[in-house]
Amino acid sequence: MNGFGSLSGKSLVVASVATLGAVLSFQMLSRRFPAVVGKAMNMSTSSGKGTGVSFCFVTAPSKEVANKLADALVHEKLAACVNVIPGIQSTYLWEGKVERDEELLLMIKTRSSLTTQVAKFVEKNHGYDVPEVICTEVTDGLPAYLKWVAESTKTP
């Protein structure tokens, strides 16, 4: 048993991909219809000024590396929260060859003003030659959560 009832590894991958798809779909939907989505979720709608919160995706080769990065990012107040999502399969071109690896995905919630520091921290503390660090701004969210992210991270 893996802590997720009867879900197999393949089911966890599907569940992780579905969760990521839902997050990205919600973000796209909230950009097209911010007033409708905000009202339905009882959230504020952004006025084009942004929330000041971003999330960054980082892949890691193992649970140990993922947890080390997550712990350090939170400890250093570069992140308010880091989700470690197992079961990601990455296919990519590296040095002219198609590679495929099992990885974990870190979803890092931080201030938008800290994303450059997050990227530099990951680059310095990650084992990959070129670690994946992709950040995007959160366009809307529960005001109390957005406030918590700001309060839980350092002022740049």
PDB file of C-alpha atoms in Angstrom:
ATOM      1  CA  MET A   1       0.000   0.000   0.000  1.00  0.00           C
ATOM      2  CA  ASN A   2       1.404   3.383  -0.968  1.00  0.00           C
ATOM      3  CA  GLY A   3      -0.520   5.705   1.317  1.00  0.00           C
ATOM      4  CA  PHE A   4      -3.027   6.480  -1.414  1.00  0.00           C
ATOM      5  CA  GLY A   5      -5.331   3.509  -0.951  1.00  0.00           C
ATOM      6  CA  SER A   6      -5.307   1.267  -3.976  1.00  0.00           C
ATOM      7  CA  LEU A   7      -3.781   3.758  -6.431  1.00  0.00           C
ATOM      8  CA  SER A   8      -0.917   2.277  -8.432  1.00  0.00           C
ATOM      9  CA  GLY A   9       2.124   4.245  -9.591  1.00  0.00           C
ATOM     10  CA  LYS A  10       0.509   4.730 -12.989  1.00  0.00           C
ATOM     11  CA  SER A  11      -2.667   6.016 -11.335  1.00  0.00           C
ATOM     12  CA  LEU A  12      -0.609   8.464  -9.279  1.00  0.00           C
ATOM     13  CA  VAL A  13       0.995   9.793 -12.460  1.00  0.00           C
ATOM     14  CA  VAL A  14      -2.440  10.238 -14.023  1.00  0.00           C
ATOM     15  CA  ALA A  15      -3.707  11.906 -10.831  1.00  0.00           C
ATOM     16  CA  SER A  16      -0.669  14.235 -10.719  1.00  0.00           C
ATOM     17  CA  VAL A  17      -1.050  15.165 -14.382  1.00  0.00           C
ATOM     18  CA  ALA A  18      -4.797  15.704 -13.865  1.00  0.00           C
ATOM     19  CA  THR A  19      -4.094  17.968 -10.879  1.00  0.00           C
ATOM     20  CA  LEU A  20      -1.541  19.968 -12.843  1.00  0.00           C
ATOM     21  CA  GLY A  21      -3.996  20.199 -15.746  1.00  0.00           C
ATOM     22  CA  ALA A  22      -6.708  21.447 -13.416  1.00  0.00           C
ATOM     23  CA  VAL A  23      -4.402  24.119 -11.968  1.00  0.00           C
ATOM     24  CA  LEU A  24      -3.383  25.347 -15.414  1.00  0.00           C
ATOM     25  CA  SER A  25      -6.964  25.141 -16.753  1.00  0.00           C
ATOM     26  CA  PHE A  26      -8.224  27.110 -13.757  1.00  0.00           C
ATOM     27  CA  GLN A  27      -5.572  29.737 -14.349  1.00  0.00           C
ATOM     28  CA  MET A  28      -6.564  30.073 -18.019  1.00  0.00           C
ATOM     29  CA  LEU A  29     -10.269  30.172 -17.117  1.00  0.00           C
ATOM     30  CA  SER A  30      -9.695  32.812 -14.457  1.00  0.00           C
ATOM     31  CA  ARG A  31      -7.864  34.991 -16.989  1.00  0.00           C
ATOM     32  CA  ARG A  32     -10.746  34.801 -19.484  1.00  0.00           C
ATOM     33  CA  PHE A  33     -13.566  35.162 -16.965  1.00  0.00           C
ATOM     34  CA  PRO A  34     -12.064  36.610 -13.762  1.00  0.00           C
ATOM     35  CA  ALA A  35     -15.312  38.021 -12.376  1.00  0.00           C
ATOM     36  CA  VAL A  36     -17.203  34.741 -12.846  1.00  0.00           C
ATOM     37  CA  VAL A  37     -14.443  32.544 -11.438  1.00  0.00           C
ATOM     38  CA  GLY A  38     -13.715  34.947  -8.567  1.00  0.00           C
ATOM     39  CA  LYS A  39     -17.377  35.126  -7.591  1.00  0.00           C
ATOM     40  CA  ALA A  40     -17.810  31.343  -7.802  1.00  0.00           C
ATOM     41  CA  MET A  41     -14.747  30.768  -5.604  1.00  0.00           C
ATOM     42  CA  ASN A  42     -15.517  33.722  -3.282  1.00  0.00           C
ATOM     43  CA  MET A  43     -12.209  35.315  -4.246  1.00  0.00           C
ATOM     44  CA  SER A  44     -11.270  38.809  -5.198  1.00  0.00           C
ATOM     45  CA  THR A  45     -10.888  39.480  -8.888  1.00  0.00           C
ATOM     46  CA  SER A  46      -7.649  41.048  -9.930  1.00  0.00           C
ATOM     47  CA  SER A  47      -7.740  44.511 -11.387  1.00  0.00           C
ATOM     48  CA  GLY A  48      -4.770  43.923 -13.652  1.00  0.00           C
ATOM     49  CA  LYS A  49      -2.338  44.899 -10.900  1.00  0.00           C
ATOM     50  CA  GLY A  50      -1.435  41.284 -10.095  1.00  0.00           C
ATOM     51  CA  THR A  51      -1.464  39.517  -6.772  1.00  0.00           C
ATOM     52  CA  GLY A  52       2.241  39.741  -6.017  1.00  0.00           C
ATOM     53  CA  VAL A  53       2.305  35.934  -5.701  1.00  0.00           C
ATOM     54  CA  SER A  54       3.857  33.478  -8.151  1.00  0.00           C
ATOM     55  CA  PHE A  55       4.421  29.778  -8.342  1.00  0.00           C
ATOM     56  CA  CYS A  56       7.466  28.069  -9.781  1.00  0.00           C
ATOM     57  CA  PHE A  57       7.782  24.553 -11.138  1.00  0.00           C
ATOM     58  CA  VAL A  58      11.040  22.695 -10.504  1.00  0.00           C
ATOM     59  CA  THR A  59      11.721  19.048 -11.306  1.00  0.00           C
ATOM     60  CA  ALA A  60      13.922  16.867  -9.092  1.00  0.00           C
ATOM     61  CA  PRO A  61      15.463  13.439  -9.685  1.00  0.00           C
ATOM     62  CA  SER A  62      14.623  11.956  -6.274  1.00  0.00           C
ATOM     63  CA  LYS A  63      12.547  12.426  -3.143  1.00  0.00           C
ATOM     64  CA  GLU A  64      15.716  13.267  -1.200  1.00  0.00           C
ATOM     65  CA  VAL A  65      16.679  16.090  -3.570  1.00  0.00           C
ATOM     66  CA  ALA A  66      13.083  17.365  -3.725  1.00  0.00           C
ATOM     67  CA  ASN A  67      12.722  17.417   0.068  1.00  0.00           C
ATOM     68  CA  LYS A  68      16.135  19.052   0.538  1.00  0.00           C
ATOM     69  CA  LEU A  69      15.212  21.842  -1.878  1.00  0.00           C
ATOM     70  CA  ALA A  70      11.707  22.236  -0.391  1.00  0.00           C
ATOM     71  CA  ASP A  71      12.973  22.410   3.185  1.00  0.00           C
ATOM     72  CA  ALA A  72      15.711  24.897   2.336  1.00  0.00           C
ATOM     73  CA  LEU A  73      13.419  27.161   0.279  1.00  0.00           C
ATOM     74  CA  VAL A  74      10.899  27.358   3.130  1.00  0.00           C
ATOM     75  CA  HIS A  75      13.612  27.727   5.801  1.00  0.00           C
ATOM     76  CA  GLU A  76      15.229  30.590   3.854  1.00  0.00           C
ATOM     77  CA  LYS A  77      11.766  32.182   3.439  1.00  0.00           C
ATOM     78  CA  LEU A  78      12.089  32.067  -0.332  1.00  0.00           C
ATOM     79  CA  ALA A  79       8.877  30.020  -0.406  1.00  0.00           C
ATOM     80  CA  ALA A  80       5.777  29.943   1.760  1.00  0.00           C
ATOM     81  CA  CYS A  81       4.916  26.409   0.694  1.00  0.00           C
ATOM     82  CA  VAL A  82       6.358  23.755  -1.592  1.00  0.00           C
ATOM     83  CA  ASN A  83       4.254  20.864  -2.857  1.00  0.00           C
ATOM     84  CA  VAL A  84       6.276  17.800  -3.869  1.00  0.00           C
ATOM     85  CA  ILE A  85       4.335  15.874  -6.506  1.00  0.00           C
ATOM     86  CA  PRO A  86       5.654  12.372  -7.260  1.00  0.00           C
ATOM     87  CA  GLY A  87       5.336  10.341 -10.438  1.00  0.00           C
ATOM     88  CA  ILE A  88       6.330  12.810 -13.152  1.00  0.00           C
ATOM     89  CA  GLN A  89       7.883  11.419 -16.318  1.00  0.00           C
ATOM     90  CA  SER A  90       9.957  13.885 -18.309  1.00  0.00           C
ATOM     91  CA  THR A  91      10.987  13.378 -21.930  1.00  0.00           C
ATOM     92  CA  TYR A  92      13.499  15.858 -23.289  1.00  0.00           C
ATOM     93  CA  LEU A  93      16.397  16.375 -25.690  1.00  0.00           C
ATOM     94  CA  TRP A  94      19.795  16.574 -23.988  1.00  0.00           C
ATOM     95  CA  GLU A  95      23.101  16.740 -25.844  1.00  0.00           C
ATOM     96  CA  GLY A  96      21.448  15.495 -29.044  1.00  0.00           C
ATOM     97  CA  LYS A  97      19.757  12.477 -27.461  1.00  0.00           C
ATOM     98  CA  VAL A  98      16.140  11.936 -26.383  1.00  0.00           C
ATOM     99  CA  GLU A  99      16.129  11.203 -22.651  1.00  0.00           C
ATOM    100  CA  ARG A 100      13.332  10.007 -20.378  1.00  0.00           C
ATOM    101  CA  ASP A 101      13.460  10.217 -16.576  1.00  0.00           C
ATOM    102  CA  GLU A 102      11.148   9.652 -13.624  1.00  0.00           C
ATOM    103  CA  GLU A 103      11.109  12.819 -11.567  1.00  0.00           C
ATOM    104  CA  LEU A 104       9.223  14.707  -8.888  1.00  0.00           C
ATOM    105  CA  LEU A 105       7.672  18.119  -9.441  1.00  0.00           C
ATOM    106  CA  LEU A 106       8.031  20.903  -6.899  1.00  0.00           C
ATOM    107  CA  MET A 107       5.309  23.557  -6.973  1.00  0.00           C
ATOM    108  CA  ILE A 108       6.785  26.504  -5.101  1.00  0.00           C
ATOM    109  CA  LYS A 109       4.531  29.333  -3.879  1.00  0.00           C
ATOM    110  CA  THR A 110       6.380  32.602  -3.347  1.00  0.00           C
ATOM    111  CA  ARG A 111       6.270  36.369  -3.793  1.00  0.00           C
ATOM    112  CA  SER A 112       6.606  37.404  -7.431  1.00  0.00           C
ATOM    113  CA  SER A 113       9.508  39.622  -6.387  1.00  0.00           C
ATOM    114  CA  LEU A 114      11.416  36.537  -5.157  1.00  0.00           C
ATOM    115  CA  THR A 115      11.260  34.368  -8.298  1.00  0.00           C
ATOM    116  CA  THR A 116      14.733  35.397  -9.482  1.00  0.00           C
ATOM    117  CA  GLN A 117      16.159  34.515  -6.049  1.00  0.00           C
ATOM    118  CA  VAL A 118      14.282  31.192  -6.111  1.00  0.00           C
ATOM    119  CA  ALA A 119      15.757  30.400  -9.538  1.00  0.00           C
ATOM    120  CA  LYS A 120      19.298  31.270  -8.404  1.00  0.00           C
ATOM    121  CA  PHE A 121      18.879  29.212  -5.216  1.00  0.00           C
ATOM    122  CA  VAL A 122      17.661  26.175  -7.179  1.00  0.00           C
ATOM    123  CA  GLU A 123      20.445  26.548  -9.733  1.00  0.00           C
ATOM    124  CA  LYS A 124      23.059  26.642  -6.939  1.00  0.00           C
ATOM    125  CA  ASN A 125      21.605  23.780  -4.858  1.00  0.00           C
ATOM    126  CA  HIS A 126      20.244  21.403  -7.509  1.00  0.00           C
ATOM    127  CA  GLY A 127      22.305  18.582  -8.981  1.00  0.00           C
ATOM    128  CA  TYR A 128      21.277  19.116 -12.618  1.00  0.00           C
ATOM    129  CA  ASP A 129      23.509  21.088 -15.013  1.00  0.00           C
ATOM    130  CA  VAL A 130      20.418  23.033 -16.122  1.00  0.00           C
ATOM    131  CA  PRO A 131      17.589  22.587 -13.610  1.00  0.00           C
ATOM    132  CA  GLU A 132      14.043  23.342 -14.710  1.00  0.00           C
ATOM    133  CA  VAL A 133      12.762  26.517 -13.075  1.00  0.00           C
ATOM    134  CA  ILE A 134       9.601  27.934 -14.635  1.00  0.00           C
ATOM    135  CA  CYS A 135       7.641  30.622 -12.808  1.00  0.00           C
ATOM    136  CA  THR A 136       4.322  32.296 -13.485  1.00  0.00           C
ATOM    137  CA  GLU A 137       2.319  34.895 -11.630  1.00  0.00           C
ATOM    138  CA  VAL A 138      -0.887  33.965  -9.848  1.00  0.00           C
ATOM    139  CA  THR A 139      -3.580  36.173 -11.333  1.00  0.00           C
ATOM    140  CA  ASP A 140      -6.124  35.652  -8.569  1.00  0.00           C
ATOM    141  CA  GLY A 141      -6.646  33.703  -5.384  1.00  0.00           C
ATOM    142  CA  LEU A 142      -8.185  33.582  -1.975  1.00  0.00           C
ATOM    143  CA  PRO A 143      -7.073  36.875  -0.387  1.00  0.00           C
ATOM    144  CA  ALA A 144      -6.245  35.250   2.961  1.00  0.00           C
ATOM    145  CA  TYR A 145      -3.994  32.691   1.242  1.00  0.00           C
ATOM    146  CA  LEU A 146      -2.236  35.322  -0.869  1.00  0.00           C
ATOM    147  CA  LYS A 147      -1.663  37.380   2.278  1.00  0.00           C
ATOM    148  CA  TRP A 148      -0.259  34.301   4.052  1.00  0.00           C
ATOM    149  CA  VAL A 149       2.195  33.693   1.189  1.00  0.00           C
ATOM    150  CA  ALA A 150       3.412  37.292   1.472  1.00  0.00           C
ATOM    151  CA  GLU A 151       3.705  37.092   5.277  1.00  0.00           C
ATOM    152  CA  SER A 152       5.516  33.735   5.148  1.00  0.00           C
ATOM    153  CA  THR A 153       8.247  34.867   2.751  1.00  0.00           C
ATOM    154  CA  LYS A 154      10.990  37.410   3.145  1.00  0.00           C
ATOM    155  CA  THR A 155      10.737  40.926   1.870  1.00  0.00           C
ATOM    156  CA  PRO A 156      13.061  41.247  -1.118  1.00  0.00           C
TER     157      PRO A 156
END
